[in-house]
Coordinates of C-alpha atoms in Angstrom, one line a residue:
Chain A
X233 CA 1.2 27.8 -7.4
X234 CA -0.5 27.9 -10.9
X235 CA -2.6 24.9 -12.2
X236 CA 0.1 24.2 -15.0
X237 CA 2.9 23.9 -12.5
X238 CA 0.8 21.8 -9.8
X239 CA 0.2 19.2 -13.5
X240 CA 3.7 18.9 -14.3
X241 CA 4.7 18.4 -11.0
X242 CA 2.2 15.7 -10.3
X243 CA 2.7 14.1 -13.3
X244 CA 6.4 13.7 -13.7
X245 CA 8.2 14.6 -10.5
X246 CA 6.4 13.3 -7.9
X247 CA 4.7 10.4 -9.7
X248 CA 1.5 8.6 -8.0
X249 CA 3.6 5.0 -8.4
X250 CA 7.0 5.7 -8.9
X251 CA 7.9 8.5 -6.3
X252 CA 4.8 7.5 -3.8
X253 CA 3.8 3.6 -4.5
X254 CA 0.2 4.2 -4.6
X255 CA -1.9 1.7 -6.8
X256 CA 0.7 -0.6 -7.1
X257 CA -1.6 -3.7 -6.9
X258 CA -3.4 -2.9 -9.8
X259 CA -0.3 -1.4 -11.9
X260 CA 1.3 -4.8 -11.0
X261 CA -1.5 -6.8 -11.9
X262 CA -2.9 -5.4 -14.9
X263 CA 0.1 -4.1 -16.8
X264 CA 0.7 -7.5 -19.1
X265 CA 0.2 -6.3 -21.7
X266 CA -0.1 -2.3 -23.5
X267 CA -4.4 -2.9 -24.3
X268 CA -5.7 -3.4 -21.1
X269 CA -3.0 -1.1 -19.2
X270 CA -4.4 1.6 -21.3
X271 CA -8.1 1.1 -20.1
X272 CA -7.2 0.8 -16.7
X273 CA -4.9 4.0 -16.8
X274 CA -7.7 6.0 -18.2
X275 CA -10.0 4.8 -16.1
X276 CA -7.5 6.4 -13.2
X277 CA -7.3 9.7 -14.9
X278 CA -11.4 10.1 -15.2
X279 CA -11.9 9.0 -11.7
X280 CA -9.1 10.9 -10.0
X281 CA -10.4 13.8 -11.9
X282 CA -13.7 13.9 -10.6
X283 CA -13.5 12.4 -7.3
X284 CA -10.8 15.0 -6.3
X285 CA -12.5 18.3 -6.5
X286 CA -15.6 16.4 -4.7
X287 CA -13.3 15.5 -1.6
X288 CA -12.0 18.9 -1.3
X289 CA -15.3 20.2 -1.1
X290 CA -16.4 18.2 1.6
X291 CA -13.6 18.2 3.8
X292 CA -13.4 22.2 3.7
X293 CA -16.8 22.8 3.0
X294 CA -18.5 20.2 5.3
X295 CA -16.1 18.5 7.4
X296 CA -14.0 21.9 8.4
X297 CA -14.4 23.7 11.6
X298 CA -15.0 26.6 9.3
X299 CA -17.3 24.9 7.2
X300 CA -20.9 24.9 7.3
X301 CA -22.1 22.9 10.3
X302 CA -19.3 24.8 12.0
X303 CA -18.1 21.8 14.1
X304 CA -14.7 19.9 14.0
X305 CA -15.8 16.8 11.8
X306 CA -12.5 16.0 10.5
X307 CA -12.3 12.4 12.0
X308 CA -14.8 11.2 9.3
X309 CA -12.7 12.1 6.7
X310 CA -11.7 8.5 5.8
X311 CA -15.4 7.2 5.7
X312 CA -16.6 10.0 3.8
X313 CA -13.6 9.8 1.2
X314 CA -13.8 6.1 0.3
X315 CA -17.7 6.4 0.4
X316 CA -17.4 9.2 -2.3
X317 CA -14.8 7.1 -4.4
X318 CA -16.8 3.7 -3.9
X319 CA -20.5 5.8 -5.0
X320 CA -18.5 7.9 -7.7
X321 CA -17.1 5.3 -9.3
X322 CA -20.4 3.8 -9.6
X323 CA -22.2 6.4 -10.8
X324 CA -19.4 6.6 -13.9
X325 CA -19.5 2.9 -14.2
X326 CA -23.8 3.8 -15.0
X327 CA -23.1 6.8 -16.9
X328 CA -20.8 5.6 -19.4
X329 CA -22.8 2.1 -20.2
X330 CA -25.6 4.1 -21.0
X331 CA -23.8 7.5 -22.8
X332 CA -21.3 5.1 -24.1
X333 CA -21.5 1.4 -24.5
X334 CA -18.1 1.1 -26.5
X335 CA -16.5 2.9 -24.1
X336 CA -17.7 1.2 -21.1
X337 CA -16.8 -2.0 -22.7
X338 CA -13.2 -1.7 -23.0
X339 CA -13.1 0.7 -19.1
X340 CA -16.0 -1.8 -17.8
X341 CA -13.8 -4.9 -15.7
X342 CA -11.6 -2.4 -14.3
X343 CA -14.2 0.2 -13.1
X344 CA -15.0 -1.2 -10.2
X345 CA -10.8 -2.4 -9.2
X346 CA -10.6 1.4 -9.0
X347 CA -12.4 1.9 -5.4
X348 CA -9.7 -0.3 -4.0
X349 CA -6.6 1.9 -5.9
X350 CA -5.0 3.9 -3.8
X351 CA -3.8 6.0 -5.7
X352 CA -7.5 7.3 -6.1
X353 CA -7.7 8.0 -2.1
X354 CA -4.1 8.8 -1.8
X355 CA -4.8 11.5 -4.0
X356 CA -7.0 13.1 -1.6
X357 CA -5.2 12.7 1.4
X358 CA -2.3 14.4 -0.1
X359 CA -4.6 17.2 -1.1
X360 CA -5.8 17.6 2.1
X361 CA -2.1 17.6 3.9
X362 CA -1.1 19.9 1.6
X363 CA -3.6 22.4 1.7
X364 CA -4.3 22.9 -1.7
X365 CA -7.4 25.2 -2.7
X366 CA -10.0 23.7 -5.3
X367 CA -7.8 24.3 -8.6
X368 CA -4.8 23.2 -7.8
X369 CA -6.8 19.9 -6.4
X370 CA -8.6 19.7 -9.7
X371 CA -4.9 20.2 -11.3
X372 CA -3.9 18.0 -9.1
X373 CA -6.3 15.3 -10.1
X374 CA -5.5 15.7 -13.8
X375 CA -2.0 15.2 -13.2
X376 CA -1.7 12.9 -10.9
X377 CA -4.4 10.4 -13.2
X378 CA -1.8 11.2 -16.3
X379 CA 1.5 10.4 -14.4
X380 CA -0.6 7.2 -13.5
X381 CA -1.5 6.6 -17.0
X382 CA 2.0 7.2 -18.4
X383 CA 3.8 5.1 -15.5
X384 CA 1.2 2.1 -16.5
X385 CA 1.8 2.1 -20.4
X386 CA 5.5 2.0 -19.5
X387 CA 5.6 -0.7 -17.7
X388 CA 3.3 -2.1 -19.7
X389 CA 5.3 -2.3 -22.8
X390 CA 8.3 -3.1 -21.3
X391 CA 6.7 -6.2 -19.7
X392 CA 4.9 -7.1 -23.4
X393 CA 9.1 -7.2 -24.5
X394 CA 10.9 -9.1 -21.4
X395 CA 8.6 -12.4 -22.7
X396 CA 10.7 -12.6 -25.0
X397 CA 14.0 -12.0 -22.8
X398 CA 16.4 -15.0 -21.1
X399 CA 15.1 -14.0 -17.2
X400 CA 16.0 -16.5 -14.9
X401 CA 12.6 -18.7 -13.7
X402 CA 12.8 -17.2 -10.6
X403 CA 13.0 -14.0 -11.4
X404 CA 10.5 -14.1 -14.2
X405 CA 7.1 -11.9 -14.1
X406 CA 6.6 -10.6 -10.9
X407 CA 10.1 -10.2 -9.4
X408 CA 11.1 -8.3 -12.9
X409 CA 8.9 -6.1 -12.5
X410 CA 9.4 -4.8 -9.5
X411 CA 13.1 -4.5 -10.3
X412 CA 11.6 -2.7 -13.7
X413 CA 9.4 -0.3 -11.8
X414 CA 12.8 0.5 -9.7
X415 CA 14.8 1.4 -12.9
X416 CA 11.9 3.8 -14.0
X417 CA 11.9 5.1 -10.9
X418 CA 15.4 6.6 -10.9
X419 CA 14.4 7.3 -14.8
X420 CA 11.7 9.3 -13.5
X421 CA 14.1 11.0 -11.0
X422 CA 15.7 13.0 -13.9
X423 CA 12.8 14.6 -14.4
X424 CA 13.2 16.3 -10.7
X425 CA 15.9 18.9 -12.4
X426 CA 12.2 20.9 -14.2
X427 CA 11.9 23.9 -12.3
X428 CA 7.9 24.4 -12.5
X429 CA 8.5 28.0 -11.4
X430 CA 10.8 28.8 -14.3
X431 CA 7.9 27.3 -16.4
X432 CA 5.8 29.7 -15.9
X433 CA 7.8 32.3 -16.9
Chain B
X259 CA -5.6 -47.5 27.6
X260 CA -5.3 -44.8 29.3
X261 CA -3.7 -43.0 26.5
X262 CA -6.7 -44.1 24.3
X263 CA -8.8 -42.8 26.4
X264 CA -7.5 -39.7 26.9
X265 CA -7.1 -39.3 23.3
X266 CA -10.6 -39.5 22.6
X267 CA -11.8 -37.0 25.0
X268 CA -9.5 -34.3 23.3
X269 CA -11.0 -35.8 19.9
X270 CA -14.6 -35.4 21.5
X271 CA -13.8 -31.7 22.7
X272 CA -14.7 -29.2 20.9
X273 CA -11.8 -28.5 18.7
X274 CA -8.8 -26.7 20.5
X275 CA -8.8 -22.9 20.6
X276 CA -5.6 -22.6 19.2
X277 CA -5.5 -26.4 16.9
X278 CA -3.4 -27.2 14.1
X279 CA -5.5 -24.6 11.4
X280 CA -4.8 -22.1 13.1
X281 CA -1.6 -22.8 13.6
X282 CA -1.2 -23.2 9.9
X283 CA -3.3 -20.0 9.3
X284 CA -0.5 -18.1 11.0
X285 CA 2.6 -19.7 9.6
X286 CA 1.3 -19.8 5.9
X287 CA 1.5 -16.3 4.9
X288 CA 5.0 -15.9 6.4
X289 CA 6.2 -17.8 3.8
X290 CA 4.4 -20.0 0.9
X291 CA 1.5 -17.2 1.3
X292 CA 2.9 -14.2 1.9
X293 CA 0.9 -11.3 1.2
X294 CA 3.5 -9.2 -0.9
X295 CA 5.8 -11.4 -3.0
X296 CA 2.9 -14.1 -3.4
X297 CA -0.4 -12.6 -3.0
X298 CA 1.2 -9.4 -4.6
X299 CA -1.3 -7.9 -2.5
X300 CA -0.6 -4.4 -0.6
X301 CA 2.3 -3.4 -2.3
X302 CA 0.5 -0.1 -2.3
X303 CA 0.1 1.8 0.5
X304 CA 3.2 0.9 2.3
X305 CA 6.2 0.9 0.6
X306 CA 7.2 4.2 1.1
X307 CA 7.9 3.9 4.7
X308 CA 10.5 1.6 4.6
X309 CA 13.6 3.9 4.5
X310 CA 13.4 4.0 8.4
X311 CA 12.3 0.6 10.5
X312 CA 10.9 2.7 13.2
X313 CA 8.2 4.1 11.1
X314 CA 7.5 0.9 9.6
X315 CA 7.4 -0.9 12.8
X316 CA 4.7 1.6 13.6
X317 CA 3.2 0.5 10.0
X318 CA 3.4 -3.5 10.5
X319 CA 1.6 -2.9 14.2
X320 CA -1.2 -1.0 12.6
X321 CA -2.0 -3.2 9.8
X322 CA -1.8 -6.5 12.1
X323 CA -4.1 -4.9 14.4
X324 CA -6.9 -3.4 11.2
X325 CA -6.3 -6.9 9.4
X326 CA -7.1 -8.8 12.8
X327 CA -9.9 -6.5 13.7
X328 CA -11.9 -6.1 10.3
X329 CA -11.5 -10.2 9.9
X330 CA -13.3 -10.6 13.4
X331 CA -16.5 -8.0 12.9
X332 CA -16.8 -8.3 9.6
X333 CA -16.6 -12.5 10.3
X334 CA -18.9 -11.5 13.0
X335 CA -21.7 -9.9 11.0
X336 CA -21.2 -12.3 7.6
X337 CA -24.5 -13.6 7.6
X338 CA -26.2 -10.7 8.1
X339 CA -24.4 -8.9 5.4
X340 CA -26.8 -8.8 1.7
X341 CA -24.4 -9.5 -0.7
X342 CA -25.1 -6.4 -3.0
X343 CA -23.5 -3.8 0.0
X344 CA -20.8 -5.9 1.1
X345 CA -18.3 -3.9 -0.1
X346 CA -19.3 -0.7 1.9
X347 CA -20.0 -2.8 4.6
X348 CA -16.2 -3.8 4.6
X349 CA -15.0 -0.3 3.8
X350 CA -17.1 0.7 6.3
X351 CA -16.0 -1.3 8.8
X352 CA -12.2 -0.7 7.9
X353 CA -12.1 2.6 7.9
X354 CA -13.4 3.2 11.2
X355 CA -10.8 1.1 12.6
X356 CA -8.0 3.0 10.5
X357 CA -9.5 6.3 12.1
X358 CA -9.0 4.8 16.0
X359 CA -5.4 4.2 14.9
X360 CA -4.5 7.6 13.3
X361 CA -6.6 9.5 16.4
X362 CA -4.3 7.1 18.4
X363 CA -1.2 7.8 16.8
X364 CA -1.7 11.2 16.7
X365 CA -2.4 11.2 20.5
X366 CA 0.6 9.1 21.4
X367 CA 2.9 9.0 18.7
X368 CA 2.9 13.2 16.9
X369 CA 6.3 12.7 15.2
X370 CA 5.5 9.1 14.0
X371 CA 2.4 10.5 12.9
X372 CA 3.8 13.2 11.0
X373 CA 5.8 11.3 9.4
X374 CA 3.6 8.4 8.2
X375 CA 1.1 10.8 6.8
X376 CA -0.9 9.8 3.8
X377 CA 0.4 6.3 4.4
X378 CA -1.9 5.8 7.5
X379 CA -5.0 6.6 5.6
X380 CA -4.5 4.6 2.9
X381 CA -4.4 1.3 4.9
X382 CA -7.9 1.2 3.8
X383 CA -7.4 0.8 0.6
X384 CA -4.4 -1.9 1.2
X385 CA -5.5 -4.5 -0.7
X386 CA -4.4 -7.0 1.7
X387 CA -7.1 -6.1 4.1
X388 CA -9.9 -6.2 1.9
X389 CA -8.7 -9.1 0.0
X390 CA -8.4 -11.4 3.0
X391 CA -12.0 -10.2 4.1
X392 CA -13.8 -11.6 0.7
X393 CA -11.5 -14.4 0.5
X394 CA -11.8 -15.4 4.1
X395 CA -13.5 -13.8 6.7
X396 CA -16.8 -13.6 5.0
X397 CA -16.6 -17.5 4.9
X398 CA -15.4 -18.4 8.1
X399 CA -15.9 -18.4 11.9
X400 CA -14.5 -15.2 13.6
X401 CA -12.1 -16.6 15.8
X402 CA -10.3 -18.6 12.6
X403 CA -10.4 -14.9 10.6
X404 CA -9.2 -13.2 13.5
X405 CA -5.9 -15.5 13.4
X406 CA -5.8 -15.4 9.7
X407 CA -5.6 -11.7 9.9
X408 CA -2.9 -11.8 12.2
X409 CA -0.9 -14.1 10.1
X410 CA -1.5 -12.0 7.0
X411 CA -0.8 -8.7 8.7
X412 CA 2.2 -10.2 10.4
X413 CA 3.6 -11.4 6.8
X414 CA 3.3 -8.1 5.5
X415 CA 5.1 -6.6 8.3
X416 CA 7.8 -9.1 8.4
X417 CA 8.6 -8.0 4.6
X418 CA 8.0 -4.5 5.7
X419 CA 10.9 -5.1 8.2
X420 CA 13.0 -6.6 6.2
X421 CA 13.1 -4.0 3.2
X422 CA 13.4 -1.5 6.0
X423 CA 16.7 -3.3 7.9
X424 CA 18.5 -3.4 4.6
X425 CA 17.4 0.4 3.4
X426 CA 18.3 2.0 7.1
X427 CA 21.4 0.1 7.9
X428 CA 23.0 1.1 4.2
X429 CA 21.5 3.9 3.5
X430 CA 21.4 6.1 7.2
X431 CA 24.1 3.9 9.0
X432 CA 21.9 3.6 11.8
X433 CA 18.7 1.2 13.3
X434 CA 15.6 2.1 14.9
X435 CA 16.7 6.2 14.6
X436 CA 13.5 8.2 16.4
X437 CA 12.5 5.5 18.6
X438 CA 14.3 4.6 22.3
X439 CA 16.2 1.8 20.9
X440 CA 17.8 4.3 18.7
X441 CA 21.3 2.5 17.9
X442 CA 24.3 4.3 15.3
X443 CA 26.1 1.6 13.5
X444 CA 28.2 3.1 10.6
X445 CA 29.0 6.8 10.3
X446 CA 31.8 9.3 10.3
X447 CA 31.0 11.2 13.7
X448 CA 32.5 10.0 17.1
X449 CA 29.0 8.8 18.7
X450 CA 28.4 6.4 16.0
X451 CA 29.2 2.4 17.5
X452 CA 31.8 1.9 14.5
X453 CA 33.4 5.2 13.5
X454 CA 34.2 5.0 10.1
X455 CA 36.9 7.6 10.3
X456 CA 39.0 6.0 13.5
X457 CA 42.4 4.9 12.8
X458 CA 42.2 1.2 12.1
X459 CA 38.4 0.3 11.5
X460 CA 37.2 -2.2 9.6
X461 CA 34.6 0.2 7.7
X462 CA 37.0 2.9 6.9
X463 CA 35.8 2.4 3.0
X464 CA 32.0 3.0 4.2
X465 CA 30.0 5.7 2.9
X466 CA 26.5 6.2 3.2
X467 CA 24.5 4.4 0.0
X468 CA 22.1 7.7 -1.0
X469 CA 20.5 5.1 -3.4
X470 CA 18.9 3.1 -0.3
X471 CA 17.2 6.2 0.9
X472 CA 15.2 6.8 -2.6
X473 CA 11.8 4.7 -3.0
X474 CA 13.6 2.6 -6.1
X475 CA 15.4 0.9 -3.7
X476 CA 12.9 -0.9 -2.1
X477 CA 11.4 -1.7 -5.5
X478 CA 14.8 -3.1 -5.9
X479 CA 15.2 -4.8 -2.5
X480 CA 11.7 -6.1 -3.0
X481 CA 12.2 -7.6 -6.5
X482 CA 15.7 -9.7 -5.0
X483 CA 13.4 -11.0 -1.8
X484 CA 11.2 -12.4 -3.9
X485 CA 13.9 -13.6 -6.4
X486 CA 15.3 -15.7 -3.4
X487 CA 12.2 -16.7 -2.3
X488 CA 11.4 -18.9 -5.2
X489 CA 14.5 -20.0 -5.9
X490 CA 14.2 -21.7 -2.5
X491 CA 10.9 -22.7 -3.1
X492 CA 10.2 -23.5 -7.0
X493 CA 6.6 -24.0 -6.7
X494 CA 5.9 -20.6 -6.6
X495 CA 7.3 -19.9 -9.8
X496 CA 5.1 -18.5 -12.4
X497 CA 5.7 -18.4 -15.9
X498 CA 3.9 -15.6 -16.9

């Protein structure tokens, strides 16, 4: 598969949240409104992006039995991952207050809620069960941050309009938005008739 | 007297191992603290599993037993812990327990395993895990985290088995399919326990629900548990 095709269907047809569930405590907790949804969900895309290609080198180059030590080290995959996410998304927490302090002001709270997204280590566990090679994981990455990002707007914006809507009390906030997410869900599901093959053509 | 007596030793014990905290500690999150529809903690990882109960069964057992087991070392080594690397302490800590259950699994359990996938790995980034290690365990004695991980893993996997009854039973027709206690309730073919298609049965109008088997539906399901939830218990309800 090409990187274009591996992007569209990362983005749109197998969604991080809607097809797979993975960073729904922070999509559920900081959608409430458009602003800060936005920071978080680029936030996602940057670290995805960067921490993905990273993982696939280490477990293939490192961790594999045909890697460089040469020995079977597959069973500290999990450490290694969520050490590289948790030191990763420090070092781009540093690098962006000093490169760029505007920047890192409106990303800066939600930095550090990113080690715990796991969306961010979901990514890389589906990249290593499915054997991608290091494009398609840094396609991967890219699309998988920007279905995310889109996913997070959405409900984001919806949310900012139901205030205004009758919802019964017990329903209100939370509940509706899991019922939301559920309706953009099957939305999403439309999106399963794109062929990427025919794409490429 | 007697009575009085005996009262005051219990008092002057120390306190019982299994008291009315820790009784509390386990019944809260079933209910007025429950991880997912309260805490809205751990929505994540999990959610996906829940079109089968066997699988999340196998889901509910794992998180109770990483929830428990992180609360008690990482209780264990609280004040030894500088508060700058707690967080990889935790992880730490967490993900080696998640990697004895997936080597476990994967040892005793292949097609469980197989199926769980991802889902198994990312128990370490379940929020409720880690949020019930900085909101409790690093403040308390081990034994009381220990039994407030249990609690919070078993209210988790009490929703968990709940979204998964309704999706299976509707959507597959059957309970516990892939495990021993395999049982067929609804379906067309003779071994099912009500055949749909027999002359006279109840279910003749049954069809399977396909909308049960996609992952909206336990956003769905999910959204109405927590809908009754505070109806029956309005002091949950948040304006926001």
């Amino acid at each position: 598969m090409d990187f274009f095709n591996i992007f569209i269907r990362a983005a749109f047809i197998e969604n991080l949240v809607l097809a797979y569930f993975l960073g729904m405590c922070s999509y559920l907790a900081v959608s409430k409104s458009v602003k800060t949804a936005f920071g978080l969900g680029l936030a996602v895309i940057f670290v995805l992006a960067i921490t993905m290609p990273i993982n696939w080198v280490i477990s293939n180059k490192i961790l594999s039995e045909n890697g460089m030590l040469g020995i079977d080290l597959t069973f500290l995959r999990f450490i290694l991952f969520i050490a590289v996410i948790a030191s990763m998304v420090q070092l781009v927490e540093m690098i962006i207050e000093k490169v760029s302090p505007a920047l890192y002001n409106s990303l800066g709270i939600f930095l550090p809620l990113i080690t715990v997204n796991c969306a961010i280590l979901g990514g890389s566990l589906f990249m290593v069960a499915r054997d991608y090679n290091f494009s398609d994981s840094v396609a991967f990455g890219l699309g998988g941050g920007f279905g995310w990002f889109l996913a997070i707007i959405a409900i984001a914006a919806i949310r900012e309009k139901i205030r205004y809507s009758d919802v019964p009390p017990a329903l209100r906030g939370l509940g509706m938005a899991f019922i939301l997410t559920g309706l953009m869900g099957i939305a999403f599901m439309s999106l399963m008739g794109i062929d990427p093959a025919a794409l490429g053509k | 007297m007697a009575e009085t007596l005996d009262k005051d030793v219990v008092v002057k014990a120390k306190e019982p191992l299994f008291g009315k905290v820790e009784k509390k500690l386990l019944k809260d999150p079933l209910n007025d603290n429950n991880p997912i529809t309260v805490q809205v903690l751990g929505v994540c990882s999990a959610l996906a599993v829940t079109s089968m109960v066997y699988p999340s069964f196998v889901m509910a057992v794992a998180v109770v037993f990483v929830c428990a087991f992180s609360s008690l070392f990482t209780s264990l080594v609280r004040n030894k812990i500088p508060p700058q690397v707690r967080m990889i302490v935790q992880l730490v800590i967490i993900a080696t327990l998640v990697t004895i259950v997936e080597l476990t699994l994967k040892r005793f359990q292949y097609p469980i395993y197989r199926q769980l996938t991802v889902y198994i790995g990312l128990i370490i980034t379940n929020c409720i895990v880690m949020g019930r290690l900085e909101a409790f365990a690093m403040a308390n004695k081990p034994w009381r985290s220990f039994v407030d991980g249990i609690g919070n893993g078993l209210g988790y996997g009490a929703i968990l088995l709940i979204v998964a009854v309704i999706r299976e039973i509707f959507g597959k027709g059957s309970l516990f399919a892939g495990s021993p206690l395999e049982m067929k309730l609804i379906g067309t073919t003779p071994d099912y326990f009500i055949n749909t298609m027999a002359d006279g049965s109840w279910f003749g109008w049954y069809a399977n629900n396909n909308l049960m088997v996609l992952p909206a539906a336990a956003m769905f399901i999910i959204g109405v548990l927590i809908w009754i939830q505070r109806s029956y218990n309005p002091k949950l309800v948040d304006i926001s």
